[in-house]
CSV table of C-alpha atoms in Angstrom, one decimal:
chain,number,residue,atom,x,y,z
C,1,ALA,CA,19.0,-22.9,26.3
C,2,GLN,CA,21.7,-20.9,27.9
C,3,LYS,CA,24.3,-22.5,30.0
C,4,ILE,CA,27.3,-21.2,32.1
C,5,THR,CA,30.2,-23.4,32.9
C,6,GLN,CA,33.0,-22.7,35.5
C,7,THR,CA,35.4,-25.6,35.6
C,8,GLN,CA,37.5,-24.3,38.5
C,9,PRO,CA,35.8,-25.2,41.9
C,10,GLY,CA,38.6,-23.6,43.7
C,11,MET,CA,41.8,-21.5,43.1
C,12,PHE,CA,44.6,-20.4,45.1
C,13,VAL,CA,46.7,-17.3,44.2
C,14,GLN,CA,49.4,-15.5,46.1
C,15,GLU,CA,48.9,-12.1,47.3
C,16,LYS,CA,49.9,-9.3,44.7
C,17,GLU,CA,49.8,-11.7,41.8
C,18,ALA,CA,47.2,-11.9,39.0
C,19,VAL,CA,44.7,-14.7,38.7
C,20,THR,CA,42.3,-15.7,35.8
C,21,LEU,CA,39.0,-17.3,36.6
C,22,ASP,CA,37.4,-19.2,33.7
C,23,CYS,CA,33.9,-18.9,32.3
C,24,THR,CA,32.5,-20.5,29.3
C,25,TYR,CA,29.0,-20.1,28.1
C,26,ASP,CA,26.6,-21.4,25.6
C,27,THR,CA,23.9,-19.5,23.8
C,28,SER,CA,22.3,-19.5,20.4
C,29,ASP,CA,21.5,-15.8,20.8
C,30,GLN,CA,23.6,-13.1,19.1
C,31,SER,CA,23.0,-10.4,21.8
C,32,TYR,CA,23.5,-11.2,25.3
C,33,GLY,CA,25.4,-9.8,28.3
C,34,LEU,CA,27.9,-11.5,30.7
C,35,PHE,CA,28.3,-10.5,34.4
C,36,TRP,CA,30.6,-11.5,37.2
C,37,TYR,CA,29.6,-11.4,40.8
C,38,LYS,CA,31.7,-11.8,44.0
C,39,GLN,CA,30.3,-13.3,47.1
C,40,PRO,CA,32.5,-12.9,50.2
C,41,SER,CA,31.9,-15.1,53.3
C,42,SER,CA,29.5,-12.5,54.5
C,43,GLY,CA,27.0,-13.7,51.9
C,44,GLU,CA,26.2,-10.7,49.8
C,45,MET,CA,26.5,-10.8,46.0
C,46,ILE,CA,28.6,-7.9,44.7
C,47,PHE,CA,28.4,-6.9,41.0
C,48,LEU,CA,32.0,-6.6,39.5
C,49,ILE,CA,32.0,-6.2,35.7
C,50,TYR,CA,29.8,-6.5,32.8
C,51,GLN,CA,30.4,-7.3,29.1
C,52,GLY,CA,28.1,-6.9,26.3
C,53,SER,CA,28.2,-9.4,23.3
C,54,TYR,CA,28.7,-6.5,20.9
C,55,ASP,CA,31.3,-4.7,22.9
C,56,GLU,CA,34.4,-4.5,20.9
C,57,GLN,CA,36.7,-3.9,23.8
C,58,ASN,CA,37.2,-6.0,27.0
C,59,ALA,CA,35.5,-4.6,30.0
C,60,THR,CA,37.6,-3.2,32.7
C,61,GLU,CA,36.9,-2.1,36.2
C,62,GLY,CA,39.8,-1.2,38.5
C,63,ARG,CA,41.7,-4.4,39.1
C,64,TYR,CA,39.1,-6.4,37.3
C,65,SER,CA,39.0,-7.1,33.6
C,66,LEU,CA,37.1,-9.4,31.5
C,67,ASN,CA,39.1,-11.5,28.8
C,68,PHE,CA,36.1,-11.8,26.3
C,69,GLN,CA,36.7,-14.3,23.5
C,70,LYS,CA,33.5,-14.4,21.6
C,71,ALA,CA,34.5,-17.2,19.1
C,72,ARG,CA,35.5,-19.4,21.9
C,73,LYS,CA,32.4,-18.4,23.9
C,74,SER,CA,34.6,-17.5,27.1
C,75,ALA,CA,34.5,-14.8,29.4
C,76,ASN,CA,37.3,-15.1,31.9
C,77,LEU,CA,37.7,-12.8,34.8
C,78,VAL,CA,41.1,-11.5,35.4
C,79,ILE,CA,42.0,-10.2,38.8
C,80,SER,CA,45.3,-8.1,38.9
C,81,ALA,CA,47.4,-7.6,42.0
C,82,SER,CA,45.4,-9.9,44.3
C,83,GLN,CA,44.5,-8.8,47.7
C,84,LEU,CA,43.6,-10.9,50.8
C,85,GLY,CA,40.1,-9.3,50.6
C,86,ASP,CA,39.6,-10.9,47.1
C,87,SER,CA,39.2,-14.3,48.8
C,88,ALA,CA,35.5,-15.2,48.0
C,89,MET,CA,33.3,-17.1,45.7
C,90,TYR,CA,33.1,-15.7,42.2
C,91,PHE,CA,30.1,-16.4,39.9
C,92,CYS,CA,29.8,-15.8,36.1
C,93,ALA,CA,26.3,-15.1,34.9
C,94,MET,CA,24.6,-14.5,31.5
C,95,ARG,CA,21.4,-13.0,30.2
C,96,GLU,CA,20.2,-13.2,26.7
C,97,ASP,CA,18.6,-10.1,25.2
C,98,THR,CA,15.4,-11.7,24.3
C,99,GLY,CA,13.4,-9.7,26.7
C,100,ARG,CA,13.6,-12.3,29.5
C,101,ARG,CA,15.8,-10.8,32.2
C,102,ALA,CA,16.6,-13.9,34.3
C,103,LEU,CA,20.3,-14.4,34.9
C,104,THR,CA,21.9,-17.9,34.4
C,105,PHE,CA,24.6,-18.5,36.7
C,106,GLY,CA,27.7,-20.9,36.8
C,107,SER,CA,28.5,-23.0,39.7
C,108,GLY,CA,31.1,-20.6,41.0
C,109,THR,CA,34.8,-20.6,41.8
C,110,ARG,CA,36.2,-20.3,45.3
C,111,LEU,CA,39.2,-18.0,45.3
C,112,GLN,CA,41.7,-18.1,48.2
C,113,VAL,CA,44.3,-15.4,48.2
C,114,GLN,CA,47.4,-16.4,50.3
C,115,PRO,CA,49.7,-14.1,52.0
H,1,GLU,CA,22.0,5.2,48.5
H,2,ALA,CA,20.9,2.0,50.3
H,3,GLY,CA,21.3,-1.3,48.7
H,4,VAL,CA,18.9,-4.3,48.4
H,5,THR,CA,17.9,-5.4,51.9
H,6,GLN,CA,16.5,-8.7,52.9
H,7,PHE,CA,14.8,-9.9,56.1
H,8,PRO,CA,15.3,-12.1,57.9
H,9,SER,CA,19.0,-12.9,57.3
H,10,HIS,CA,18.3,-16.5,58.8
H,11,SER,CA,15.3,-18.6,59.3
H,12,VAL,CA,15.0,-22.1,60.7
H,13,ILE,CA,11.5,-23.7,60.6
H,14,GLU,CA,10.0,-27.2,60.6
H,15,LYS,CA,8.7,-28.9,57.8
H,16,GLY,CA,5.1,-27.9,57.1
H,17,GLN,CA,5.4,-24.5,58.5
H,18,THR,CA,5.1,-21.3,56.6
H,19,VAL,CA,7.8,-18.8,56.2
H,20,THR,CA,7.6,-15.2,54.5
H,21,LEU,CA,10.8,-13.7,53.2
H,22,ARG,CA,10.9,-9.9,52.5
H,23,CYS,CA,12.9,-7.8,50.0
H,24,ASP,CA,13.4,-4.2,49.8
H,25,PRO,CA,14.8,-3.2,46.5
H,26,ILE,CA,16.9,-0.2,45.8
H,27,SER,CA,14.7,2.8,45.8
H,28,GLY,CA,13.5,3.6,42.3
H,29,HIS,CA,14.2,0.3,40.7
H,30,ASP,CA,11.3,-1.0,38.9
H,31,ASN,CA,12.6,-4.5,38.4
H,32,LEU,CA,12.8,-7.1,41.3
H,33,TYR,CA,13.9,-10.6,41.0
H,34,TRP,CA,14.1,-13.6,43.3
H,35,TYR,CA,16.8,-16.4,43.1
H,36,ARG,CA,17.8,-19.3,45.2
H,37,ARG,CA,20.8,-21.4,45.8
H,38,VAL,CA,20.0,-24.9,47.2
H,39,MET,CA,22.7,-26.9,48.8
H,40,GLY,CA,25.7,-25.9,46.7
H,41,LYS,CA,24.0,-26.0,43.4
H,42,GLU,CA,23.9,-23.2,41.1
H,43,ILE,CA,22.0,-20.0,41.8
H,44,LYS,CA,18.6,-20.4,40.0
H,45,PHE,CA,16.1,-17.8,39.0
H,46,LEU,CA,12.6,-17.9,40.6
H,47,LEU,CA,10.7,-14.9,39.1
H,48,HIS,CA,10.8,-11.3,38.1
H,49,PHE,CA,8.5,-8.3,38.8
H,50,VAL,CA,8.1,-5.2,36.8
H,51,LYS,CA,6.7,-2.8,39.5
H,52,GLU,CA,3.9,-4.8,40.9
H,53,SER,CA,3.4,-7.2,38.0
H,54,LYS,CA,4.8,-10.6,37.6
H,55,GLN,CA,6.7,-10.4,34.4
H,56,ASP,CA,8.3,-14.0,34.5
H,57,GLU,CA,7.6,-16.7,37.0
H,58,SER,CA,8.9,-19.5,35.0
H,59,GLY,CA,11.3,-20.6,37.8
H,60,MET,CA,8.9,-20.9,40.6
H,61,PRO,CA,9.2,-24.6,41.6
H,62,ASN,CA,5.6,-25.2,42.7
H,63,ASN,CA,2.5,-23.7,44.1
H,64,ARG,CA,4.0,-23.8,47.5
H,65,PHE,CA,5.7,-20.6,46.5
H,66,LEU,CA,3.8,-17.3,46.4
H,67,ALA,CA,5.6,-14.0,45.7
H,68,GLU,CA,4.0,-10.6,45.8
H,69,ARG,CA,5.0,-7.0,45.3
H,70,THR,CA,2.2,-4.8,46.7
H,71,GLY,CA,2.5,-1.2,45.4
H,72,GLY,CA,5.6,-1.9,43.3
H,73,THR,CA,7.9,-1.4,46.3
H,74,TYR,CA,9.0,-4.3,48.4
H,75,SER,CA,8.3,-7.9,47.8
H,76,THR,CA,7.5,-10.9,49.9
H,77,LEU,CA,8.1,-14.5,49.1
H,78,LYS,CA,6.1,-17.1,51.1
H,79,VAL,CA,6.6,-20.7,51.2
H,80,GLN,CA,3.7,-22.7,52.4
H,81,PRO,CA,4.0,-25.5,53.5
H,82,ALA,CA,7.8,-25.5,53.7
H,83,GLU,CA,9.5,-28.9,52.7
H,84,LEU,CA,13.1,-30.1,53.4
H,85,GLU,CA,14.2,-29.4,49.8
H,86,ASP,CA,13.3,-25.7,50.2
H,87,SER,CA,16.4,-25.2,52.4
H,88,GLY,CA,18.8,-22.9,50.8
H,89,VAL,CA,19.7,-19.2,50.3
H,90,TYR,CA,17.1,-17.0,48.8
H,91,PHE,CA,18.4,-13.9,47.0
H,92,CYS,CA,16.6,-10.8,45.9
H,93,ALA,CA,17.9,-8.6,43.3
H,94,SER,CA,16.8,-5.3,41.7
H,95,SER,CA,17.6,-3.3,38.6
H,96,PRO,CA,16.6,0.1,37.3
H,97,GLY,CA,15.0,-1.3,34.0
H,98,ARG,CA,15.5,2.1,32.3
H,99,LEU,CA,18.3,0.9,30.0
H,100,GLY,CA,18.5,-1.7,27.3
H,101,ALA,CA,18.1,-5.2,28.8
H,102,ALA,CA,21.7,-6.2,28.3
H,103,THR,CA,23.1,-3.3,30.5
H,104,ASP,CA,20.3,-3.5,33.1
H,105,THR,CA,22.7,-4.6,36.0
H,106,GLN,CA,21.0,-6.6,38.8
H,107,TYR,CA,22.1,-5.6,42.2
H,108,PHE,CA,21.7,-8.4,44.8
H,109,GLY,CA,20.8,-8.4,48.5
H,110,PRO,CA,22.6,-10.4,51.2
H,111,GLY,CA,20.1,-13.2,50.9
H,112,THR,CA,18.1,-15.1,53.4
H,113,ARG,CA,19.3,-18.6,54.5
H,114,LEU,CA,16.4,-20.8,55.1
H,115,THR,CA,16.6,-24.1,57.0
H,116,VAL,CA,13.8,-26.4,57.0
H,117,LEU,CA,14.1,-29.2,59.6
């Protein structure tokens, strides 16, 4: 069974600094996808970035990058140059490529960006 | 392009009553999903539609929950009768379904916050 672990319930970062949000996963499948979503206080879930298990390069989307270490089964989200608007809950999620498309989510990390 | 929309945004009902949540997916998305987050726990999968067919309903907690997707467009999730433990945030997501499964990104709606008193 797949499992996602986010060990940081809360994180603080100074504006303009970089921050890493941890995510480890457990799966017996060789083919899978990893996702990060952001949930601001308004409640909507915003897709940030995707990493496929066979992707050789780490995914990047603007200020977001995914530090993918397959052997360690970790998929940490790196946010560079933090902005006040980055304050939100961040969820790591995984889907195995078995045909079942349900996402498995971690418990989330609440990031607060301080001015 | 409009995103996934959900109605209502909030619902407060008493135990034993019925509530129906609605989700309108992104236009053209064949896949529609329901998830829920109960009292600070992880977001959990409920079920998955492909067009109007239930592809996977393994996450539905019990037979008090009924989901439909008539005509393969919008979907409803009915809870009847509601219990206290059903309180939480119900999210709907949709995905195109035209790519390989791994890259078929799910886009979420804002959720419906359900409170059962």
